[in-house]
PDB file of C-alpha atoms and ligand atoms in Angstrom:
ATOM      1  CA  MET A   1      50.773  34.474  -1.265  1.00 57.00           C
ATOM      2  CA  THR A   2      48.290  33.931   1.551  1.00 70.00           C
ATOM      3  CA  VAL A   3      48.408  30.586   3.252  1.00 84.00           C
ATOM      4  CA  MET A   4      45.078  28.832   3.272  1.00 95.00           C
ATOM      5  CA  LYS A   5      43.903  27.576   6.611  1.00 98.00           C
ATOM      6  CA  LYS A   6      42.971  23.919   6.920  1.00 98.00           C
ATOM      7  CA  ILE A   7      39.488  22.726   7.825  1.00 98.00           C
ATOM      8  CA  LEU A   8      39.190  19.100   8.833  1.00 98.00           C
ATOM      9  CA  VAL A   9      35.777  17.586   8.101  1.00 98.00           C
ATOM     10  CA  ALA A  10      35.706  14.674  10.558  1.00 98.00           C
ATOM     11  CA  THR A  11      32.543  12.636  10.289  1.00 98.00           C
ATOM     12  CA  GLU A  12      32.022   9.104  11.545  1.00 96.00           C
ATOM     13  CA  LYS A  13      28.690   9.300   9.747  1.00 94.00           C
ATOM     14  CA  PRO A  14      29.730  11.172   6.601  1.00 95.00           C
ATOM     15  CA  PHE A  15      27.926  13.911   4.752  1.00 96.00           C
ATOM     16  CA  SER A  16      26.622  12.802   1.337  1.00 96.00           C
ATOM     17  CA  LYS A  17      29.002  12.542  -1.610  1.00 96.00           C
ATOM     18  CA  GLU A  18      27.259  15.520  -3.198  1.00 97.00           C
ATOM     19  CA  THR A  19      27.986  17.561  -0.077  1.00 98.00           C
ATOM     20  CA  THR A  20      31.634  16.610   0.294  1.00 98.00           C
ATOM     21  CA  ASN A  21      32.218  17.186  -3.434  1.00 98.00           C
ATOM     22  CA  TYR A  22      30.701  20.612  -3.007  1.00 98.00           C
ATOM     23  CA  MET A  23      32.942  21.281   0.013  1.00 98.00           C
ATOM     24  CA  LEU A  24      36.082  20.248  -1.857  1.00 98.00           C
ATOM     25  CA  ASP A  25      35.090  22.362  -4.888  1.00 97.00           C
ATOM     26  CA  ALA A  26      34.051  25.425  -2.902  1.00 98.00           C
ATOM     27  CA  ALA A  27      37.109  25.442  -0.647  1.00 97.00           C
ATOM     28  CA  LYS A  28      39.364  27.429  -2.988  1.00 95.00           C
ATOM     29  CA  ALA A  29      36.831  30.189  -3.521  1.00 96.00           C
ATOM     30  CA  LEU A  30      36.361  30.367   0.243  1.00 97.00           C
ATOM     31  CA  ASN A  31      40.124  30.577   0.699  1.00 97.00           C
ATOM     32  CA  VAL A  32      40.446  27.442   2.816  1.00 98.00           C
ATOM     33  CA  GLU A  33      41.770  23.934   2.402  1.00 98.00           C
ATOM     34  CA  VAL A  34      39.388  21.068   3.153  1.00 98.00           C
ATOM     35  CA  GLN A  35      40.521  17.653   4.372  1.00 98.00           C
ATOM     36  CA  LEU A  36      38.037  14.826   4.747  1.00 98.00           C
ATOM     37  CA  LEU A  37      38.240  12.201   7.460  1.00 98.00           C
ATOM     38  CA  GLU A  38      35.203   9.960   7.070  1.00 98.00           C
ATOM     39  CA  LYS A  39      34.123   6.825   8.940  1.00 97.00           C
ATOM     40  CA  TYR A  40      37.331   6.925  10.969  1.00 97.00           C
ATOM     41  CA  GLY A  41      37.970   3.706  12.789  1.00 91.00           C
ATOM     42  CA  SER A  42      39.687   5.041  15.909  1.00 96.00           C
ATOM     43  CA  ARG A  43      40.109   8.149  18.029  1.00 97.00           C
ATOM     44  CA  GLU A  44      43.823   8.093  17.163  1.00 97.00           C
ATOM     45  CA  GLU A  45      42.986   8.693  13.492  1.00 97.00           C
ATOM     46  CA  LEU A  46      40.988  11.735  14.530  1.00 98.00           C
ATOM     47  CA  TYR A  47      43.745  13.014  16.817  1.00 98.00           C
ATOM     48  CA  THR A  48      46.379  12.672  14.092  1.00 97.00           C
ATOM     49  CA  ALA A  49      44.253  14.552  11.575  1.00 98.00           C
ATOM     50  CA  LEU A  50      43.548  17.282  14.125  1.00 98.00           C
ATOM     51  CA  LYS A  51      47.227  18.115  14.702  1.00 98.00           C
ATOM     52  CA  ASP A  52      47.473  20.772  12.003  1.00 97.00           C
ATOM     53  CA  ALA A  53      43.803  21.773  11.586  1.00 98.00           C
ATOM     54  CA  GLU A  54      42.723  25.360  12.154  1.00 98.00           C
ATOM     55  CA  GLY A  55      39.059  24.560  11.569  1.00 98.00           C
ATOM     56  CA  LEU A  56      36.987  21.476  12.365  1.00 98.00           C
ATOM     57  CA  ILE A  57      33.583  20.467  11.019  1.00 98.00           C
ATOM     58  CA  VAL A  58      31.753  17.567  12.648  1.00 98.00           C
ATOM     59  CA  ARG A  59      28.300  16.013  12.909  1.00 97.00           C
ATOM     60  CA  SER A  60      27.576  14.000  16.080  1.00 96.00           C
ATOM     61  CA  ASP A  61      31.284  13.209  16.503  1.00 98.00           C
ATOM     62  CA  LYS A  62      32.477  13.490  20.077  1.00 98.00           C
ATOM     63  CA  ILE A  63      34.908  16.350  20.548  1.00 98.00           C
ATOM     64  CA  ASP A  64      36.156  16.144  24.104  1.00 98.00           C
ATOM     65  CA  GLN A  65      39.106  17.628  25.999  1.00 98.00           C
ATOM     66  CA  VAL A  66      41.531  15.031  24.629  1.00 98.00           C
ATOM     67  CA  ALA A  67      40.533  15.812  21.045  1.00 98.00           C
ATOM     68  CA  ILE A  68      40.831  19.544  21.672  1.00 98.00           C
ATOM     69  CA  ASP A  69      44.229  19.113  23.305  1.00 98.00           C
ATOM     70  CA  THR A  70      45.542  17.306  20.233  1.00 98.00           C
ATOM     71  CA  ALA A  71      44.656  20.305  18.055  1.00 98.00           C
ATOM     72  CA  PRO A  72      47.034  23.135  19.029  1.00 98.00           C
ATOM     73  CA  LYS A  73      46.161  25.273  15.987  1.00 98.00           C
ATOM     74  CA  LEU A  74      42.400  24.898  16.234  1.00 98.00           C
ATOM     75  CA  GLU A  75      40.409  28.166  16.075  1.00 98.00           C
ATOM     76  CA  VAL A  76      36.882  27.066  15.243  1.00 98.00           C
ATOM     77  CA  ILE A  77      34.638  24.005  15.501  1.00 98.00           C
ATOM     78  CA  VAL A  78      31.414  23.957  13.511  1.00 98.00           C
ATOM     79  CA  ARG A  79      28.792  21.349  14.253  1.00 98.00           C
ATOM     80  CA  GLY A  80      26.994  20.739  10.945  1.00 98.00           C
ATOM     81  CA  GLY A  81      23.610  20.416  12.602  1.00 97.00           C
ATOM     82  CA  ALA A  82      21.671  21.732  15.553  1.00 97.00           C
ATOM     83  CA  GLY A  83      22.606  19.852  18.749  1.00 96.00           C
ATOM     84  CA  TYR A  84      26.111  20.442  20.083  1.00 97.00           C
ATOM     85  CA  ASP A  85      26.028  18.259  23.197  1.00 97.00           C
ATOM     86  CA  ASN A  86      28.787  16.184  21.550  1.00 97.00           C
ATOM     87  CA  ILE A  87      31.277  19.035  21.910  1.00 98.00           C
ATOM     88  CA  ASP A  88      32.953  20.174  25.119  1.00 98.00           C
ATOM     89  CA  CYS A  89      32.020  23.801  24.521  1.00 98.00           C
ATOM     90  CA  ALA A  90      33.289  25.086  27.873  1.00 98.00           C
ATOM     91  CA  TYR A  91      36.721  23.569  27.383  1.00 98.00           C
ATOM     92  CA  ALA A  92      36.854  24.915  23.831  1.00 98.00           C
ATOM     93  CA  LYS A  93      36.078  28.358  25.233  1.00 98.00           C
ATOM     94  CA  GLU A  94      38.874  28.026  27.763  1.00 98.00           C
ATOM     95  CA  LYS A  95      41.208  27.302  24.861  1.00 98.00           C
ATOM     96  CA  GLY A  96      39.919  30.288  22.879  1.00 98.00           C
ATOM     97  CA  ILE A  97      38.168  28.089  20.295  1.00 98.00           C
ATOM     98  CA  VAL A  98      34.860  29.275  18.899  1.00 98.00           C
ATOM     99  CA  VAL A  99      32.094  26.648  18.627  1.00 98.00           C
ATOM    100  CA  MET A 100      29.161  27.147  16.271  1.00 98.00           C
ATOM    101  CA  ASN A 101      26.208  25.137  15.039  1.00 98.00           C
ATOM    102  CA  THR A 102      24.215  25.571  11.821  1.00 98.00           C
ATOM    103  CA  PRO A 103      20.703  26.181  13.148  1.00 97.00           C
ATOM    104  CA  GLY A 104      17.758  25.472  10.890  1.00 97.00           C
ATOM    105  CA  GLN A 105      19.734  23.732   8.145  1.00 98.00           C
ATOM    106  CA  ASN A 106      18.465  20.244   8.849  1.00 97.00           C
ATOM    107  CA  SER A 107      15.279  21.063  10.720  1.00 97.00           C
ATOM    108  CA  ASN A 108      12.868  20.259   7.911  1.00 98.00           C
ATOM    109  CA  ALA A 109      14.245  16.729   7.637  1.00 98.00           C
ATOM    110  CA  VAL A 110      13.679  16.174  11.355  1.00 98.00           C
ATOM    111  CA  ALA A 111      10.204  17.695  11.217  1.00 98.00           C
ATOM    112  CA  GLU A 112       9.192  15.413   8.337  1.00 98.00           C
ATOM    113  CA  LEU A 113      10.594  12.358  10.109  1.00 98.00           C
ATOM    114  CA  THR A 114       8.511  13.244  13.164  1.00 98.00           C
ATOM    115  CA  PHE A 115       5.352  12.485  11.189  1.00 98.00           C
ATOM    116  CA  GLY A 116       6.840   9.327   9.717  1.00 98.00           C
ATOM    117  CA  LEU A 117       7.495   8.096  13.246  1.00 98.00           C
ATOM    118  CA  LEU A 118       4.089   9.223  14.457  1.00 98.00           C
ATOM    119  CA  PHE A 119       2.272   7.271  11.747  1.00 98.00           C
ATOM    120  CA  MET A 120       4.469   4.270  12.458  1.00 97.00           C
ATOM    121  CA  MET A 121       2.806   4.070  15.872  1.00 97.00           C
ATOM    122  CA  THR A 122      -0.713   5.305  15.098  1.00 97.00           C
ATOM    123  CA  ARG A 123      -0.927   2.698  12.310  1.00 97.00           C
ATOM    124  CA  LYS A 124       0.544  -0.041  14.496  1.00 96.00           C
ATOM    125  CA  LYS A 125       3.767  -0.352  12.535  1.00 96.00           C
ATOM    126  CA  PHE A 126       1.727  -0.895   9.349  1.00 97.00           C
ATOM    127  CA  SER A 127       0.828  -4.360  10.583  1.00 96.00           C
ATOM    128  CA  GLY A 128      -2.816  -4.160   9.577  1.00 97.00           C
ATOM    129  CA  LYS A 129      -3.984  -3.959  13.192  1.00 96.00           C
ATOM    130  CA  GLN A 130      -6.518  -1.236  13.973  1.00 96.00           C
ATOM    131  CA  GLY A 131      -4.854   2.076  14.668  1.00 96.00           C
ATOM    132  CA  PHE A 132      -6.072   5.586  15.354  1.00 96.00           C
ATOM    133  CA  GLU A 133      -6.091   8.916  13.534  1.00 97.00           C
ATOM    134  CA  ILE A 134      -4.281  12.128  14.369  1.00 98.00           C
ATOM    135  CA  SER A 135      -6.873  14.518  12.948  1.00 98.00           C
ATOM    136  CA  GLY A 136      -8.517  16.416  15.807  1.00 98.00           C
ATOM    137  CA  LYS A 137      -5.954  15.168  18.347  1.00 98.00           C
ATOM    138  CA  LYS A 138      -3.830  17.424  20.494  1.00 98.00           C
ATOM    139  CA  LEU A 139      -0.136  17.774  19.779  1.00 98.00           C
ATOM    140  CA  GLY A 140       2.184  19.248  22.388  1.00 98.00           C
ATOM    141  CA  ILE A 141       5.562  20.443  21.182  1.00 98.00           C
ATOM    142  CA  LEU A 142       8.255  20.551  23.837  1.00 98.00           C
ATOM    143  CA  GLY A 143      10.996  22.810  22.530  1.00 98.00           C
ATOM    144  CA  TYR A 144       9.787  25.411  20.082  1.00 98.00           C
ATOM    145  CA  GLY A 145      12.848  26.077  17.951  1.00 97.00           C
ATOM    146  CA  ASN A 146      13.399  25.567  14.233  1.00 97.00           C
ATOM    147  CA  VAL A 147      12.207  21.956  14.287  1.00 98.00           C
ATOM    148  CA  GLY A 148       9.291  22.546  16.663  1.00 98.00           C
ATOM    149  CA  ARG A 149       7.931  25.398  14.564  1.00 97.00           C
ATOM    150  CA  ARG A 150       7.961  23.335  11.390  1.00 98.00           C
ATOM    151  CA  ILE A 151       6.265  20.435  13.135  1.00 98.00           C
ATOM    152  CA  ALA A 152       3.571  22.851  14.318  1.00 98.00           C
ATOM    153  CA  ASN A 153       2.861  24.006  10.756  1.00 97.00           C
ATOM    154  CA  TYR A 154       2.660  20.483   9.392  1.00 98.00           C
ATOM    155  CA  ALA A 155       0.452  19.357  12.294  1.00 98.00           C
ATOM    156  CA  LEU A 156      -2.036  22.127  11.574  1.00 98.00           C
ATOM    157  CA  GLY A 157      -2.293  20.727   8.045  1.00 98.00           C
ATOM    158  CA  PHE A 158      -3.271  17.394   9.596  1.00 98.00           C
ATOM    159  CA  ASN A 159      -6.003  19.201  11.552  1.00 98.00           C
ATOM    160  CA  MET A 160      -4.309  18.702  14.905  1.00 98.00           C
ATOM    161  CA  GLU A 161      -4.716  21.092  17.823  1.00 98.00           C
ATOM    162  CA  VAL A 162      -1.239  22.365  18.522  1.00 98.00           C
ATOM    163  CA  SER A 163       0.331  23.861  21.625  1.00 98.00           C
ATOM    164  CA  ALA A 164       3.937  24.500  22.522  1.00 98.00           C
ATOM    165  CA  PHE A 165       6.140  24.974  25.548  1.00 98.00           C
ATOM    166  CA  ASP A 166       9.650  26.349  25.533  1.00 98.00           C
ATOM    167  CA  ILE A 167      11.563  28.027  28.358  1.00 96.00           C
ATOM    168  CA  PHE A 168      12.250  30.890  25.956  1.00 95.00           C
ATOM    169  CA  LEU A 169       8.651  31.227  24.785  1.00 96.00           C
ATOM    170  CA  LYS A 170       6.321  33.881  26.189  1.00 95.00           C
ATOM    171  CA  PRO A 171       2.520  34.125  25.845  1.00 94.00           C
ATOM    172  CA  GLY A 172       1.473  35.388  22.421  1.00 93.00           C
ATOM    173  CA  GLN A 173       4.837  34.587  20.862  1.00 93.00           C
ATOM    174  CA  THR A 174       4.244  31.322  19.031  1.00 95.00           C
ATOM    175  CA  GLY A 175       4.268  33.306  15.791  1.00 93.00           C
ATOM    176  CA  ASN A 176       1.311  31.338  14.510  1.00 92.00           C
ATOM    177  CA  GLU A 177      -2.259  31.962  15.607  1.00 91.00           C
ATOM    178  CA  GLY A 178      -3.030  28.257  15.270  1.00 96.00           C
ATOM    179  CA  VAL A 179      -0.410  27.344  17.875  1.00 98.00           C
ATOM    180  CA  ALA A 180      -1.336  27.867  21.523  1.00 98.00           C
ATOM    181  CA  TYR A 181       1.201  28.894  24.130  1.00 98.00           C
ATOM    182  CA  CYS A 182       1.406  26.362  26.979  1.00 98.00           C
ATOM    183  CA  PRO A 183       2.667  27.683  30.328  1.00 97.00           C
ATOM    184  CA  SER A 184       4.287  24.490  31.663  1.00 98.00           C
ATOM    185  CA  VAL A 185       5.700  21.099  30.701  1.00 98.00           C
ATOM    186  CA  LYS A 186       3.266  19.507  33.142  1.00 98.00           C
ATOM    187  CA  GLU A 187       0.270  21.056  31.416  1.00 98.00           C
ATOM    188  CA  LEU A 188       1.648  20.184  27.996  1.00 98.00           C
ATOM    189  CA  PHE A 189       1.851  16.466  28.818  1.00 98.00           C
ATOM    190  CA  ALA A 190      -1.480  16.342  30.641  1.00 98.00           C
ATOM    191  CA  SER A 191      -3.308  17.908  27.705  1.00 98.00           C
ATOM    192  CA  SER A 192      -1.591  16.288  24.698  1.00 98.00           C
ATOM    193  CA  GLN A 193      -2.265  12.897  23.092  1.00 98.00           C
ATOM    194  CA  VAL A 194       0.892  13.355  21.073  1.00 98.00           C
ATOM    195  CA  ILE A 195       4.091  14.868  22.425  1.00 99.00           C
ATOM    196  CA  SER A 196       7.024  15.791  20.232  1.00 98.00           C
ATOM    197  CA  LEU A 197      10.328  16.211  22.057  1.00 98.00           C
ATOM    198  CA  ASN A 198      12.492  18.871  20.465  1.00 98.00           C
ATOM    199  CA  ILE A 199      14.676  19.937  23.361  1.00 98.00           C
ATOM    200  CA  PRO A 200      18.464  19.804  23.553  1.00 96.00           C
ATOM    201  CA  ALA A 201      20.240  17.483  25.997  1.00 96.00           C
ATOM    202  CA  THR A 202      21.482  19.724  28.795  1.00 96.00           C
ATOM    203  CA  GLU A 203      22.085  19.223  32.523  1.00 95.00           C
ATOM    204  CA  GLU A 204      18.529  20.484  33.092  1.00 96.00           C
ATOM    205  CA  THR A 205      16.781  18.362  30.450  1.00 97.00           C
ATOM    206  CA  LYS A 206      18.598  15.036  30.902  1.00 97.00           C
ATOM    207  CA  LYS A 207      16.166  12.428  32.348  1.00 98.00           C
ATOM    208  CA  SER A 208      13.580  15.207  32.632  1.00 98.00           C
ATOM    209  CA  ILE A 209      10.821  13.216  30.904  1.00 98.00           C
ATOM    210  CA  GLY A 210       9.831  10.847  33.658  1.00 98.00           C
ATOM    211  CA  TYR A 211       7.041   8.716  35.095  1.00 98.00           C
ATOM    212  CA  ASP A 212       4.628  11.425  36.258  1.00 98.00           C
ATOM    213  CA  LEU A 213       4.733  13.397  33.034  1.00 98.00           C
ATOM    214  CA  MET A 214       4.270  10.335  30.830  1.00 98.00           C
ATOM    215  CA  MET A 215       1.526   8.846  33.001  1.00 98.00           C
ATOM    216  CA  SER A 216      -0.429  12.110  32.888  1.00 98.00           C
ATOM    217  CA  MET A 217      -0.974  11.860  29.113  1.00 98.00           C
ATOM    218  CA  PRO A 218      -4.481  11.143  27.781  1.00 97.00           C
ATOM    219  CA  LYS A 219      -5.613   7.856  26.144  1.00 95.00           C
ATOM    220  CA  ASN A 220      -3.720   6.600  23.086  1.00 94.00           C
ATOM    221  CA  ALA A 221      -0.678   8.682  23.879  1.00 98.00           C
ATOM    222  CA  VAL A 222       2.348   8.853  21.615  1.00 98.00           C
ATOM    223  CA  ILE A 223       5.703  10.324  22.589  1.00 98.00           C
ATOM    224  CA  ILE A 224       7.995  11.071  19.651  1.00 98.00           C
ATOM    225  CA  ASN A 225      11.642  11.638  20.452  1.00 98.00           C
ATOM    226  CA  THR A 226      13.736  13.041  17.608  1.00 98.00           C
ATOM    227  CA  ALA A 227      15.871  14.971  20.093  1.00 97.00           C
ATOM    228  CA  ARG A 228      18.311  13.013  22.269  1.00 97.00           C
ATOM    229  CA  LYS A 229      17.900   9.724  24.138  1.00 96.00           C
ATOM    230  CA  GLU A 230      19.268  11.343  27.310  1.00 97.00           C
ATOM    231  CA  VAL A 231      16.169  13.496  27.855  1.00 98.00           C
ATOM    232  CA  ILE A 232      14.030  10.427  28.653  1.00 98.00           C
ATOM    233  CA  HIS A 233      14.206   8.731  32.031  1.00 98.00           C
ATOM    234  CA  GLU A 234      14.675   5.257  30.572  1.00 97.00           C
ATOM    235  CA  GLU A 235      13.882   3.143  33.655  1.00 96.00           C
ATOM    236  CA  GLU A 236      10.705   5.126  34.261  1.00 98.00           C
ATOM    237  CA  LEU A 237       9.743   4.766  30.607  1.00 98.00           C
ATOM    238  CA  ALA A 238       9.818   0.971  31.030  1.00 98.00           C
ATOM    239  CA  LYS A 239       7.525   1.245  34.065  1.00 98.00           C
ATOM    240  CA  VAL A 240       5.125   3.518  32.170  1.00 98.00           C
ATOM    241  CA  LEU A 241       4.971   1.140  29.203  1.00 98.00           C
ATOM    242  CA  SER A 242       4.099  -1.747  31.512  1.00 98.00           C
ATOM    243  CA  GLU A 243       1.318   0.217  33.221  1.00 98.00           C
ATOM    244  CA  ARG A 244      -0.084   2.036  30.180  1.00 98.00           C
ATOM    245  CA  LYS A 245      -0.748  -0.333  27.285  1.00 97.00           C
ATOM    246  CA  ASP A 246      -2.171   2.588  25.288  1.00 97.00           C
ATOM    247  CA  LEU A 247       1.050   4.589  25.456  1.00 98.00           C
ATOM    248  CA  TYR A 248       3.579   4.469  22.637  1.00 98.00           C
ATOM    249  CA  TYR A 249       7.177   5.628  22.519  1.00 98.00           C
ATOM    250  CA  VAL A 250       8.860   6.158  19.186  1.00 98.00           C
ATOM    251  CA  SER A 251      12.348   7.428  18.858  1.00 97.00           C
ATOM    252  CA  ASP A 252      15.045   8.349  16.361  1.00 97.00           C
ATOM    253  CA  VAL A 253      17.562   7.800  19.097  1.00 85.00           C
ATOM    254  CA  ALA A 254      17.238   4.295  20.523  1.00 93.00           C
ATOM    255  CA  PRO A 255      17.395   4.263  24.315  1.00 95.00           C
ATOM    256  CA  THR A 256      20.128   2.393  26.163  1.00 95.00           C
ATOM    257  CA  ASN A 257      17.550  -0.219  27.199  1.00 95.00           C
ATOM    258  CA  ALA A 258      16.172  -0.577  23.637  1.00 96.00           C
ATOM    259  CA  GLN A 259      16.569  -4.349  23.546  1.00 96.00           C
ATOM    260  CA  GLU A 260      14.693  -4.842  26.801  1.00 96.00           C
ATOM    261  CA  LEU A 261      11.915  -2.470  25.701  1.00 97.00           C
ATOM    262  CA  LEU A 262      11.559  -4.184  22.324  1.00 97.00           C
ATOM    263  CA  GLU A 263      11.350  -7.612  23.939  1.00 97.00           C
ATOM    264  CA  GLU A 264       8.817  -6.609  26.570  1.00 97.00           C
ATOM    265  CA  PHE A 265       6.798  -3.915  24.808  1.00 98.00           C
ATOM    266  CA  GLY A 266       7.350  -4.619  21.111  1.00 95.00           C
ATOM    267  CA  ASP A 267       3.985  -3.226  19.992  1.00 96.00           C
ATOM    268  CA  GLN A 268       4.408  -0.006  21.929  1.00 98.00           C
ATOM    269  CA  VAL A 269       7.864   1.084  20.838  1.00 98.00           C
ATOM    270  CA  PHE A 270       9.783   1.732  17.662  1.00 98.00           C
ATOM    271  CA  PHE A 271      13.384   2.857  17.248  1.00 98.00           C
ATOM    272  CA  THR A 272      15.157   3.739  14.014  1.00 97.00           C
ATOM    273  CA  ALA A 273      18.109   1.505  13.160  1.00 93.00           C
ATOM    274  CA  LYS A 274      20.432   4.470  13.535  1.00 91.00           C
ATOM    275  CA  LYS A 275      19.893   8.160  14.041  1.00 93.00           C
ATOM    276  CA  LEU A 276      18.527   9.358  10.727  1.00 94.00           C
ATOM    277  CA  GLY A 277      16.648  12.592  11.426  1.00 96.00           C
ATOM    278  CA  ALA A 278      19.042  14.645   9.331  1.00 95.00           C
ATOM    279  CA  GLN A 279      19.766  11.935   6.745  1.00 94.00           C
ATOM    280  CA  THR A 280      18.227  13.532   3.676  1.00 96.00           C
ATOM    281  CA  GLU A 281      19.929  14.891   0.566  1.00 96.00           C
ATOM    282  CA  GLU A 282      18.711  18.344   1.412  1.00 97.00           C
ATOM    283  CA  ALA A 283      19.616  18.420   5.104  1.00 97.00           C
ATOM    284  CA  ASN A 284      23.038  16.947   4.444  1.00 96.00           C
ATOM    285  CA  PHE A 285      23.810  19.511   1.797  1.00 98.00           C
ATOM    286  CA  ASN A 286      22.415  22.510   3.653  1.00 98.00           C
ATOM    287  CA  ALA A 287      24.180  21.678   6.917  1.00 98.00           C
ATOM    288  CA  GLY A 288      27.498  20.846   5.214  1.00 98.00           C
ATOM    289  CA  LYS A 289      27.477  23.951   3.039  1.00 98.00           C
ATOM    290  CA  ALA A 290      26.585  26.230   5.944  1.00 98.00           C
ATOM    291  CA  ALA A 291      29.236  24.625   8.164  1.00 98.00           C
ATOM    292  CA  LEU A 292      31.945  25.173   5.573  1.00 98.00           C
ATOM    293  CA  GLU A 293      30.924  28.765   4.908  1.00 98.00           C
ATOM    294  CA  GLN A 294      30.737  29.586   8.608  1.00 98.00           C
ATOM    295  CA  ALA A 295      34.113  27.983   9.359  1.00 98.00           C
ATOM    296  CA  ALA A 296      35.796  29.776   6.443  1.00 98.00           C
ATOM    297  CA  LYS A 297      34.241  33.093   7.433  1.00 98.00           C
ATOM    298  CA  TYR A 298      35.596  32.753  10.929  1.00 98.00           C
ATOM    299  CA  LEU A 299      39.064  31.676   9.843  1.00 98.00           C
ATOM    300  CA  ASN A 300      39.380  34.468   7.282  1.00 97.00           C
ATOM    301  CA  GLU A 301      37.345  37.302   8.776  1.00 97.00           C
ATOM    302  CA  LYS A 302      36.931  36.373  12.454  1.00 97.00           C
ATOM    303  CA  ILE A 303      33.152  36.607  12.033  1.00 97.00           C
ATOM    304  CA  ALA A 304      31.429  34.131  14.338  1.00 97.00           C
ATOM    305  CA  ASP A 305      27.898  33.495  13.087  1.00 91.00           C
ATOM    306  CA  PHE A 306      25.926  31.257  15.451  1.00 97.00           C
ATOM    307  CA  GLN A 307      28.580  30.918  18.136  1.00 98.00           C
ATOM    308  CA  VAL A 308      27.257  28.735  20.967  1.00 98.00           C
ATOM    309  CA  ASN A 309      30.097  29.043  23.514  1.00 97.00           C
ATOM    310  CA  LYS A 310      30.291  32.779  24.176  1.00 96.00           C
TER     311      LYS A 310
HETATM  312  C1  LIG B 430      21.220  17.594  14.950  1.00 58.31           C
HETATM  313  O1  LIG B 430      21.452  17.825  16.138  1.00 58.31           O
HETATM  314  O2  LIG B 430      21.394  18.434  14.058  1.00 58.31           O
HETATM  315  C2  LIG B 430      20.641  16.278  14.547  1.00 58.31           C
HETATM  316  O3  LIG B 430      20.497  15.468  15.647  1.00 58.31           O
HETATM  317  C3  LIG B 430      21.400  15.589  13.435  1.00 58.31           C
HETATM  318  O4  LIG B 430      22.552  14.925  13.867  1.00 58.31           O
HETATM  319  P1  LIG B 430      23.524  14.158  12.834  1.00 58.31           P
HETATM  320  O5  LIG B 430      24.258  15.190  12.058  1.00 58.31           O
HETATM  321  O6  LIG B 430      24.421  13.348  13.685  1.00 58.31           O
HETATM  322  O7  LIG B 430      22.687  13.314  11.933  1.00 58.31           O
END
């Protein structure tokens, strides 16, 4: 009899019930055992559960060196989602542990939320005050991956002029004739009334959105951040908001100085109560299902789809 390997699903912010039920049901057919650890109250609970896990599935849960060191049998970590800045990928590599994400599985949810957040600002938080329209306005997408591409398509439907910058993007490669290639971040900000941030948090991107870029935006500028709070230079954002009363910052990831910004610039900022970009039935299910399948495939067949720490 083959021994089934154990996958720990450790989520401080759990997947939906539908998703975890699916995971528990599908486990046998995928030849793995699934253990759930949801809304854990302490790191110790996580460490204890990790002791005999061969696979680990997480969302934004922090998996650092200490966590990895408490998991001697661990072979694979799958981040059910796109961003993996919560995982110490280099240390995992050193320990021979494969790290994967599930690209594209929750991107539609984030793309849809982007417009919800945009309208929140253009319609002055639905207060009844006079707002402005997005039709005919220029949208610049910074980070043209799965989310950025979907946002571009939806924006074209709203009659926006769309351009995109991505370090991996080359002229003529936006894959959509309605989406213009932009050669630099500087040009993207200077030419766009609306900017959507869809970049990962890396050493290069952290604090990369600063005073000069934000100040260069045209009148009635909106910056939408559904990426990570770390990419914004928070102190410089406060300075920009005080100097540009027509500039709005809306974010699914409240900045560290959220309270101060809300008190001083209440009309110009909006932050979701907690990160909810991927909080839809569909995104939850797709990301959870893909994470389980990928983890099981690696544990049973050593096939590493979407490995991010090669
Ligand atoms: C992602 O990187 O996939 C999103 O930010 C969603 O993160 P979450 O799973 O913590 O909601």
